[in-house]
Coordinates of C-alpha atoms and ligand atoms in Angstrom, one line a residue:
X11 CA 0.0 0.0 0.0
X12 CA 1.3 3.5 -0.7
X13 CA 1.7 6.1 2.0
X14 CA -1.5 7.9 0.8
X15 CA -3.9 5.1 1.5
X16 CA -2.1 4.1 4.8
X17 CA -2.2 7.6 6.2
X18 CA -5.8 8.0 5.2
X19 CA -6.8 4.8 6.9
X20 CA -4.8 5.8 10.1
X21 CA -6.6 9.2 10.1
X22 CA -9.9 7.4 9.9
X23 CA -9.1 5.1 12.8
X24 CA -8.0 8.1 14.9
X25 CA -11.4 9.7 14.3
X26 CA -13.1 6.5 15.2
X27 CA -11.1 6.2 18.4
X28 CA -12.3 9.6 19.5
X29 CA -15.9 8.6 18.9
X30 CA -15.4 5.4 20.9
X31 CA -13.9 7.4 23.8
X32 CA -16.8 9.8 23.8
X33 CA -19.3 7.0 23.7
X34 CA -17.6 5.3 26.6
X35 CA -18.0 8.5 28.6
X36 CA -21.7 8.5 27.8
X37 CA -21.9 4.9 28.9
X38 CA -20.4 5.8 32.3
X39 CA -22.9 8.6 32.8
X40 CA -25.7 6.1 32.1
X41 CA -24.2 3.6 34.5
X42 CA -24.0 6.3 37.2
X43 CA -27.6 7.4 36.5
X44 CA -28.7 3.8 37.2
X45 CA -26.5 3.0 40.2
X46 CA -25.4 6.1 42.1
X47 CA -27.1 9.3 41.0
X48 CA -29.5 11.0 43.5
X49 CA -33.1 11.3 42.3
X50 CA -32.9 15.1 41.7
X51 CA -29.9 14.7 39.4
X52 CA -32.1 13.6 36.5
X53 CA -32.6 17.1 35.0
X54 CA -28.9 17.8 34.8
X55 CA -28.1 14.3 33.7
X56 CA -30.5 14.4 30.7
X57 CA -28.9 17.7 29.7
X58 CA -25.4 16.2 29.9
X59 CA -26.5 13.1 27.9
X60 CA -28.2 15.2 25.2
X61 CA -25.1 17.3 24.9
X62 CA -22.8 14.3 24.6
X63 CA -25.2 12.8 22.0
X64 CA -25.0 16.1 20.0
X65 CA -21.2 16.1 20.1
X66 CA -21.1 12.4 19.2
X67 CA -23.3 13.0 16.3
X68 CA -21.2 15.9 15.1
X69 CA -18.1 13.8 15.3
X70 CA -19.7 10.9 13.6
X71 CA -20.9 13.1 10.7
X72 CA -17.6 14.9 10.3
X73 CA -17.2 15.7 6.6
X74 CA -13.6 14.6 6.7
X75 CA -14.7 11.0 7.4
X76 CA -16.7 11.0 4.1
X77 CA -13.8 12.4 2.2
X78 CA -11.3 10.0 3.6
X79 CA -13.6 7.0 3.0
X80 CA -14.0 8.0 -0.6
X81 CA -10.3 8.5 -1.1
X82 CA -9.5 5.1 0.3
X83 CA -12.2 3.1 -1.3
X84 CA -11.5 4.5 -4.8
X85 CA -7.8 4.1 -4.4
X86 CA -6.2 1.6 -6.9
X87 CA -4.6 -0.2 -3.9
X88 CA -7.9 -0.6 -2.0
X89 CA -8.0 -4.2 -3.2
X90 CA -4.8 -5.1 -1.4
X91 CA -6.1 -4.1 2.0
X92 CA -6.7 -7.1 4.4
X93 CA -10.0 -8.5 5.7
X94 CA -9.8 -6.6 9.0
X95 CA -9.0 -3.2 7.3
X96 CA -11.9 -3.8 4.8
X97 CA -14.3 -4.7 7.6
X98 CA -13.3 -1.5 9.6
X99 CA -13.9 0.6 6.5
X100 CA -17.3 -1.1 5.9
X101 CA -18.4 -0.5 9.5
X102 CA -17.1 3.1 9.5
X103 CA -18.9 3.8 6.2
X104 CA -22.1 2.2 7.4
X105 CA -22.1 4.3 10.6
X106 CA -21.2 7.5 8.7
X107 CA -23.8 7.0 6.0
X108 CA -26.5 6.4 8.6
X109 CA -25.5 9.2 10.9
X110 CA -25.2 11.8 8.2
X111 CA -28.8 11.0 7.1
X112 CA -30.2 11.6 10.6
X113 CA -30.8 15.3 11.3
X114 CA -28.9 16.6 14.4
X115 CA -32.1 18.0 15.8
X116 CA -33.8 14.6 15.5
X117 CA -30.9 13.0 17.3
X118 CA -30.9 15.5 20.1
X119 CA -34.6 15.6 20.5
X120 CA -34.8 11.8 20.7
X121 CA -32.1 11.8 23.4
X122 CA -34.0 14.3 25.5
X123 CA -37.3 12.5 25.0
X124 CA -35.7 9.2 26.0
X125 CA -34.6 10.6 29.3
X126 CA -38.1 12.0 30.0
X127 CA -39.8 8.8 28.9
X128 CA -37.6 6.6 31.1
X129 CA -38.2 8.9 34.1
X130 CA -42.0 8.9 33.4
X131 CA -42.0 5.1 32.9
X132 CA -40.4 4.6 36.3
X133 CA -43.1 6.7 38.0
X134 CA -46.0 5.3 36.0
X135 CA -44.8 1.8 36.6
X136 CA -44.7 2.4 40.4
X137 CA -48.2 3.9 40.2
X138 CA -49.5 1.2 37.9
X139 CA -50.7 4.0 35.6
X140 CA -50.4 3.5 31.9
X141 CA -52.3 6.8 31.2
X142 CA -49.4 8.7 32.7
X143 CA -46.8 6.9 30.6
X144 CA -48.7 6.9 27.3
X145 CA -48.2 10.5 26.1
X146 CA -44.5 10.4 26.6
X147 CA -44.2 7.0 24.9
X148 CA -46.2 8.3 22.0
X149 CA -43.9 11.2 21.6
X150 CA -40.8 8.9 21.7
X151 CA -42.3 6.4 19.3
X152 CA -43.1 9.2 16.8
X153 CA -39.4 10.2 16.9
X154 CA -38.2 6.6 16.5
X155 CA -40.6 6.0 13.6
X156 CA -39.0 9.0 11.9
X157 CA -35.5 7.6 12.6
X158 CA -36.6 4.2 11.3
X159 CA -37.9 5.7 8.1
X160 CA -34.7 7.5 7.4
X161 CA -32.5 4.5 8.3
X162 CA -34.6 2.2 6.1
X163 CA -33.4 4.1 3.1
X164 CA -29.8 4.1 4.0
X165 CA -29.8 0.5 5.2
X166 CA -32.0 -0.5 2.2
X167 CA -34.3 -2.6 4.3
X168 CA -37.8 -3.7 3.3
X169 CA -39.5 -2.0 6.2
X170 CA -38.8 0.7 8.9
X171 CA -39.0 -2.0 11.5
X172 CA -36.3 -4.0 9.7
X173 CA -34.1 -1.0 10.0
X174 CA -34.6 -1.0 13.8
X175 CA -33.8 -4.7 14.0
X176 CA -30.6 -4.1 12.0
X177 CA -29.3 -1.7 14.7
X178 CA -29.0 -4.6 17.1
X179 CA -28.8 -7.6 14.8
X180 CA -27.2 -6.5 11.5
X181 CA -28.8 -8.0 8.4
X182 CA -31.5 -9.8 10.4
X183 CA -35.0 -9.2 8.9
X184 CA -38.6 -9.3 10.0
X185 CA -39.3 -12.0 7.5
X186 CA -36.4 -14.3 8.7
X187 CA -37.4 -13.6 12.3
X188 CA -41.1 -14.4 11.6
X189 CA -40.0 -17.8 10.2
X190 CA -37.6 -18.8 12.9
X191 CA -39.9 -17.6 15.7
X192 CA -42.7 -19.6 14.3
X193 CA -40.6 -22.8 14.7
X194 CA -39.4 -21.7 18.1
X195 CA -42.9 -21.0 19.3
X196 CA -44.2 -24.4 18.2
X197 CA -41.3 -26.2 19.8
X198 CA -41.6 -24.2 23.1
X199 CA -45.3 -24.7 23.4
X200 CA -45.1 -28.4 22.8
X201 CA -42.3 -28.7 25.5
X202 CA -44.3 -26.5 27.9
X203 CA -47.3 -28.9 27.6
X204 CA -45.0 -31.9 28.4
X205 CA -43.5 -30.2 31.4
X206 CA -46.9 -29.1 32.7
X207 CA -48.4 -32.6 32.5
X208 CA -45.3 -34.5 33.7
X209 CA -45.7 -36.6 36.8
X210 CA -42.4 -35.3 38.3
X211 CA -42.8 -31.7 39.5
X212 CA -40.2 -29.6 41.3
X213 CA -40.5 -28.1 44.8
X214 CA -39.6 -24.4 44.4
X215 CA -40.1 -23.5 48.1
X216 CA -36.5 -24.3 48.9
X217 CA -35.6 -21.2 46.8
X218 CA -37.7 -18.9 49.1
X219 CA -35.6 -19.5 52.2
X220 CA -34.3 -16.1 53.3
X221 CA -30.7 -15.3 52.8
X222 CA -28.9 -12.1 53.8
X223 CA -27.7 -9.7 51.1
X224 CA -24.1 -9.9 52.5
X225 CA -24.0 -13.7 51.9
X226 CA -25.5 -13.3 48.4
X227 CA -22.8 -10.8 47.6
X228 CA -20.1 -13.3 48.6
X229 CA -21.8 -16.0 46.4
X230 CA -21.8 -13.5 43.5
X231 CA -18.0 -12.9 43.9
X232 CA -17.4 -16.7 43.9
X233 CA -19.5 -17.1 40.7
X234 CA -17.6 -14.2 39.1
X235 CA -14.4 -16.1 40.0
X236 CA -15.6 -19.3 38.5
X237 CA -16.1 -17.7 35.1
X238 CA -12.9 -15.7 35.3
X239 CA -14.6 -12.3 35.7
X240 CA -12.3 -10.5 38.1
X241 CA -14.1 -7.9 40.3
X242 CA -12.0 -8.0 43.4
X243 CA -8.3 -8.0 42.8
X244 CA -6.1 -4.9 42.6
X245 CA -5.8 -5.3 38.9
X246 CA -9.5 -6.1 38.2
X247 CA -11.3 -4.8 35.1
X248 CA -14.8 -5.3 36.5
X249 CA -17.1 -4.5 39.3
X250 CA -20.6 -5.5 40.6
X251 CA -23.2 -3.0 41.7
X252 CA -26.9 -3.1 42.4
X253 CA -29.8 -2.1 40.3
X254 CA -33.4 -3.4 40.0
X255 CA -32.8 -4.4 36.4
X256 CA -29.3 -6.0 36.0
X257 CA -27.2 -4.9 33.1
X258 CA -23.6 -4.8 31.7
X259 CA -21.7 -1.8 30.4
X260 CA -18.2 -1.1 29.1
X261 CA -15.6 -3.0 27.2
X262 CA -12.0 -4.4 27.4
X263 CA -10.5 -3.2 30.7
X264 CA -13.5 -1.6 32.3
X265 CA -16.6 -3.8 32.2
X266 CA -19.2 -3.4 34.9
X267 CA -22.2 -5.5 35.7
X268 CA -25.1 -5.0 38.1
X269 CA -27.3 -7.4 39.9
X270 CA -30.1 -7.3 42.6
X271 CA -30.4 -9.0 45.9
X272 CA -33.8 -10.2 47.1
X273 CA -33.6 -11.8 50.6
X274 CA -36.4 -14.2 49.8
X275 CA -35.2 -15.0 46.2
X276 CA -31.5 -15.8 46.6
X277 CA -31.4 -17.6 43.3
X278 CA -32.3 -14.4 41.4
X279 CA -29.0 -12.8 42.1
X280 CA -27.1 -16.0 41.3
X281 CA -28.5 -16.2 37.8
X282 CA -28.4 -12.5 37.1
X283 CA -24.8 -12.4 38.1
X284 CA -24.0 -15.4 35.9
X285 CA -26.0 -13.8 33.0
X286 CA -24.3 -10.4 33.2
X287 CA -21.0 -12.1 33.8
X288 CA -21.4 -13.9 30.5
X289 CA -21.9 -10.5 28.8
X290 CA -18.9 -9.2 30.7
X291 CA -16.4 -11.9 29.7
X292 CA -17.3 -11.4 26.1
X293 CA -16.5 -7.7 26.3
X294 CA -13.3 -8.3 28.2
X295 CA -12.0 -10.9 25.7
X296 CA -12.4 -9.0 22.5
X297 CA -9.1 -8.9 20.6
X298 CA -6.8 -6.5 22.4
X299 CA -5.1 -5.1 19.3
X300 CA -8.5 -4.1 17.9
X301 CA -9.4 -1.8 20.8
X302 CA -11.0 1.5 19.6
X303 CA -11.6 0.0 16.1
X304 CA -15.1 -0.8 14.9
X305 CA -14.0 -4.4 14.4
X306 CA -13.1 -4.5 18.1
X307 CA -16.7 -4.5 19.2
X308 CA -19.2 -7.2 19.9
X309 CA -20.8 -8.7 16.8
X310 CA -24.4 -8.0 17.8
X311 CA -26.8 -8.0 20.7
X312 CA -27.9 -11.5 19.7
X313 CA -24.4 -12.9 19.9
X314 CA -24.0 -11.1 23.2
X315 CA -27.1 -12.8 24.5
X316 CA -25.8 -16.2 23.3
X317 CA -22.9 -15.6 25.7
X318 CA -24.9 -14.5 28.7
X319 CA -27.5 -17.3 28.3
X320 CA -24.8 -19.8 27.8
X321 CA -23.2 -18.9 31.1
X322 CA -26.5 -18.4 32.9
X323 CA -28.5 -21.4 31.7
X324 CA -26.5 -23.9 29.7
X325 CA -23.7 -23.9 32.3
X326 CA -25.3 -22.2 35.4
X327 CA -28.5 -24.2 35.6
X328 CA -26.9 -27.5 34.7
X329 CA -26.7 -30.6 36.9
X330 CA -22.9 -30.6 36.3
X331 CA -22.4 -27.1 37.6
X332 CA -24.4 -27.7 40.8
X333 CA -22.6 -31.0 41.4
X334 CA -19.6 -28.7 41.8
X335 CA -21.2 -25.6 43.4
X336 CA -24.0 -26.8 45.7
X337 CA -21.5 -28.0 48.4
X338 CA -19.9 -24.5 48.3
X339 CA -23.3 -22.8 48.4
X340 CA -24.3 -25.0 51.4
X341 CA -21.1 -24.0 53.2
X342 CA -21.6 -20.3 52.6
X343 CA -25.2 -20.3 53.7
X344 CA -24.7 -22.0 57.0
X345 CA -27.5 -24.6 57.6
X346 CA -30.0 -23.0 55.3
X347 CA -29.8 -25.7 52.6
X348 CA -28.6 -28.6 54.8
X349 CA -31.5 -30.9 53.8
X350 CA -31.6 -30.1 50.1
X351 CA -30.6 -32.9 47.6
X352 CA -28.7 -32.1 44.5
X353 CA -31.5 -33.4 42.1
X354 CA -34.2 -31.4 43.9
X355 CA -32.2 -28.2 43.8
X356 CA -31.4 -28.6 40.1
X357 CA -35.1 -29.3 39.4
X358 CA -36.2 -26.3 41.5
X359 CA -33.9 -23.8 39.6
X360 CA -35.2 -25.2 36.3
X361 CA -38.9 -25.1 37.2
X362 CA -41.1 -24.5 34.1
X363 CA -44.1 -22.3 34.8
X364 CA -45.9 -19.7 32.7
X365 CA -45.5 -16.3 34.3
X366 CA -46.2 -12.7 33.5
X367 CA -42.6 -11.3 34.0
X368 CA -40.0 -11.9 31.3
X369 CA -36.9 -11.6 33.5
X370 CA -38.2 -14.2 35.9
X371 CA -39.1 -16.6 33.1
X372 CA -37.6 -20.1 32.8
X373 CA -35.8 -21.3 29.7
X374 CA -38.9 -22.9 28.2
X375 CA -41.3 -20.0 28.4
X376 CA -38.7 -17.2 28.0
X377 CA -38.8 -17.3 24.2
X378 CA -42.6 -16.9 24.3
X379 CA -42.3 -13.6 26.2
X380 CA -39.9 -12.4 23.4
X381 CA -42.1 -13.5 20.6
X382 CA -45.0 -11.5 22.1
X383 CA -42.9 -8.4 22.2
X384 CA -41.5 -8.9 18.7
X385 CA -45.1 -9.3 17.3
X386 CA -46.2 -6.1 19.0
X387 CA -43.2 -4.0 17.8
X388 CA -43.6 -5.4 14.3
X389 CA -47.3 -4.5 14.2
X390 CA -46.6 -1.1 15.9
X391 CA -44.2 -0.1 13.1
X392 CA -46.6 -1.5 10.5
X393 CA -49.4 0.6 12.0
X394 CA -51.5 -2.4 12.7
X395 CA -51.5 -1.6 16.4
X396 CA -51.3 1.8 18.2
X397 CA -49.6 2.7 21.4
X398 CA -53.0 3.2 22.9
X399 CA -53.9 -0.4 22.1
X400 CA -50.6 -1.9 23.4
X401 CA -51.8 -2.9 26.9
X402 CA -54.9 -4.6 25.7
X403 CA -53.1 -6.5 22.8
X404 CA -50.3 -7.4 25.3
X405 CA -52.8 -8.9 27.7
X406 CA -54.6 -10.9 25.0
X407 CA -51.3 -12.4 23.8
X408 CA -50.3 -13.4 27.3
X409 CA -53.6 -15.2 27.8
X410 CA -53.2 -16.8 24.4
X411 CA -49.5 -17.9 24.6
X412 CA -49.0 -18.4 28.3
X413 CA -52.6 -18.7 29.7
X414 CA -51.8 -16.0 32.3
X415 CA -54.0 -13.1 33.2
X416 CA -52.3 -9.7 33.5
X417 CA -53.8 -7.8 36.3
X418 CA -52.3 -4.4 35.7
X419 CA -49.9 -2.7 33.1
X420 CA -47.0 -2.7 35.5
X421 CA -46.8 -6.5 35.3
X422 CA -47.9 -6.1 31.7
X423 CA -46.6 -3.9 28.9
X424 CA -44.8 -1.5 31.3
X425 CA -42.6 -4.2 32.9
X426 CA -39.5 -3.7 30.6
X427 CA -37.4 -0.5 30.2
X428 CA -36.7 -1.1 26.4
X429 CA -39.6 0.8 24.8
X430 CA -39.2 3.7 27.3
X431 CA -35.5 3.8 26.4
X432 CA -36.3 3.9 22.7
X433 CA -34.9 0.4 22.1
X434 CA -37.4 -0.7 19.5
X435 CA -36.1 -3.7 17.5
X436 CA -34.0 -5.0 20.4
X437 CA -36.2 -7.7 21.7
X438 CA -35.7 -10.3 18.9
X439 CA -32.0 -10.4 19.8
X440 CA -32.8 -12.1 23.1
X441 CA -34.5 -15.1 21.5
X442 CA -32.0 -15.2 18.7
X443 CA -29.3 -15.3 21.3
X444 CA -30.8 -18.5 22.8
X445 CA -31.0 -20.0 19.3
X446 CA -27.3 -19.1 18.6
X447 CA -26.3 -20.6 22.0
X448 CA -27.9 -23.9 21.0
X449 CA -25.9 -23.9 17.8
X450 CA -22.7 -23.0 19.6
X451 CA -23.1 -25.8 22.2
X452 CA -23.7 -28.3 19.4
X453 CA -20.3 -27.4 18.1
X454 CA -18.7 -27.3 21.6
X455 CA -20.0 -30.9 22.1
X456 CA -17.9 -31.9 19.1
X457 CA -14.8 -29.9 19.9
X458 CA -14.6 -30.6 23.7
X459 CA -16.4 -33.8 24.3
X460 CA -15.9 -33.8 28.1
X461 CA -16.8 -30.2 28.7
X462 CA -19.6 -31.1 31.0
X463 CA -17.3 -33.3 33.1
X464 CA -14.9 -30.3 33.3
X465 CA -17.7 -28.2 34.8
X466 CA -18.4 -30.9 37.4
X467 CA -14.7 -30.6 38.3
X468 CA -15.2 -26.8 38.7
X469 CA -13.1 -26.0 35.6
X470 CA -14.5 -23.5 33.2
X471 CA -11.2 -22.5 31.6
X472 CA -11.1 -24.7 28.5
X473 CA -14.8 -23.8 27.7
X474 CA -14.1 -20.1 28.1
X475 CA -11.0 -20.4 25.9
X476 CA -13.2 -22.1 23.2
X477 CA -15.6 -19.2 23.4
X478 CA -12.8 -16.6 23.3
X479 CA -11.3 -18.3 20.2
X480 CA -14.5 -18.8 18.4
X481 CA -16.7 -15.9 19.4
X482 CA -15.1 -13.2 21.6
X483 CA -11.8 -12.6 19.8
X484 CA -13.5 -12.3 16.5
X485 CA -15.2 -9.2 17.7
X486 CA -17.2 -7.5 14.9
X487 CA -15.3 -9.1 12.0
X488 CA -18.5 -10.7 10.8
X489 CA -22.2 -10.1 10.9
X490 CA -23.9 -12.4 13.4
X491 CA -25.4 -14.9 10.9
X492 CA -22.0 -15.2 9.1
X493 CA -20.2 -15.6 12.4
X494 CA -22.5 -18.5 13.4
X495 CA -21.9 -20.1 10.0
X496 CA -18.2 -19.8 10.2
X497 CA -18.1 -21.3 13.7
X498 CA -20.6 -24.1 13.2
X499 CA -20.7 -24.6 9.5
X500 CA -24.4 -24.3 9.6
X501 CA -27.1 -21.8 8.7
X502 CA -29.3 -20.3 11.4
X503 CA -31.4 -23.1 12.9
X504 CA -33.6 -23.5 15.9
X505 CA -33.2 -27.3 16.0
X506 CA -30.0 -27.5 18.2
X507 CA -31.6 -25.2 20.8
X508 CA -34.9 -27.1 20.9
X509 CA -33.1 -30.4 21.2
X510 CA -30.9 -29.1 24.0
X511 CA -34.1 -28.0 25.8
X512 CA -35.9 -31.3 25.1
X513 CA -33.0 -33.4 26.4
X514 CA -32.6 -31.3 29.5
X515 CA -36.2 -31.1 30.5
X516 CA -37.2 -34.7 29.7
X517 CA -34.5 -35.7 32.1
X518 CA -35.7 -33.2 34.8
X519 CA -39.4 -33.9 34.4
X520 CA -39.2 -37.6 33.6
X521 CA -41.0 -37.7 30.3
Ligands
LIG616 CO1 -28.6 -10.1 28.6

């Protein structure tokens, strides 16, 4: 490559690095808003966030980026650039083209409205009052619809909603999601019936025994240790804080997770710590030399979720893991679990029961919660459903899919923060993540035949190394569906996930 194209590429990466640095500052302000900020700080915080968003948008639409991109991509030596360089250029161009099409005023107004809508959602949820939430959500949805229509043209998607999905799951479409979710839904409903009618049923009461927050915190640290997520040493790159809704933020050397501690639901913090820990080790094990480059980011939210669900469910709720960890849990909790048998404990933490709340759902019903949300979003953007009708349609779907009656909108359509935060198009990634995790495990079975025995022995290292090699260290080198194909050699398929569930639950429930 001649000096010209090299220096142009370097200049582009320098600009990207600055944008990444700014975005990470925004992420820390968000983290602070959720974990530490006093209630009255909200006004100042939304001003700060909107300002950073404005600066970020200006940096992302810098005319120089467009000129540099053109210069490089038309250069006679462009063809000799390597895969990583070309992927970086593709991602920079994608981001630049999209951002330049979005008017600055729309970006800033959306950011301000998001802060207001989240704040209103919290209050409306506490008051079980959808009427209070509705006008703000309508305002936000109008802005997001405008964004979706603009992005649809740049991304060349079939519908505005496809453009929203593409933000979180690049190149995934409504059509493909419809198809795979139909298969998922049928598989899950069939399995749910089998569990419900099985003779062997779990006893969940052992999970309601009270446990002090301090002890739960110690358990959380041990779990983080097990997966190699260091939150306690002097050189740690992580930390655990408390929020009602657990989340993960940051990448590489500063990745933070949150969890919650309920004295009468100790398992809840165990599984949210494992879940967020799965997200965290993905972010920490992206390829070091790609830091600050677009290729040095996670592939998609769906791939992210495949990692968190793998750690939380496939490992964390397995018989093998608890063979290793139950004696430790018993020791930490004094005599609280002295009379609990391993098999009974494992069945209890895997109890299948239709419920109203997504984040408390078991593996079998979880996907159904997601499919409901996907259907509603899809119809909302297609103008088949209005914001006003959301609660009613939501409740009807819950009755139809899960046979549960939603009593109020706080346990209904107001339960999640996503729509209040403007994250339309995000939900499908959760179920796709489960589907990906099934495909990954099918490959892991072939590559490390004794991986389950390793877990029984308390050894997660080789499994983690496998994930690092195949998933984490590849960062954003590929779109999610290509990544899955490269790792497993197979197209997107729901079969491995459904067979994982069938094997596991037939053994637990004895059918
Ligand atoms: Co997650």
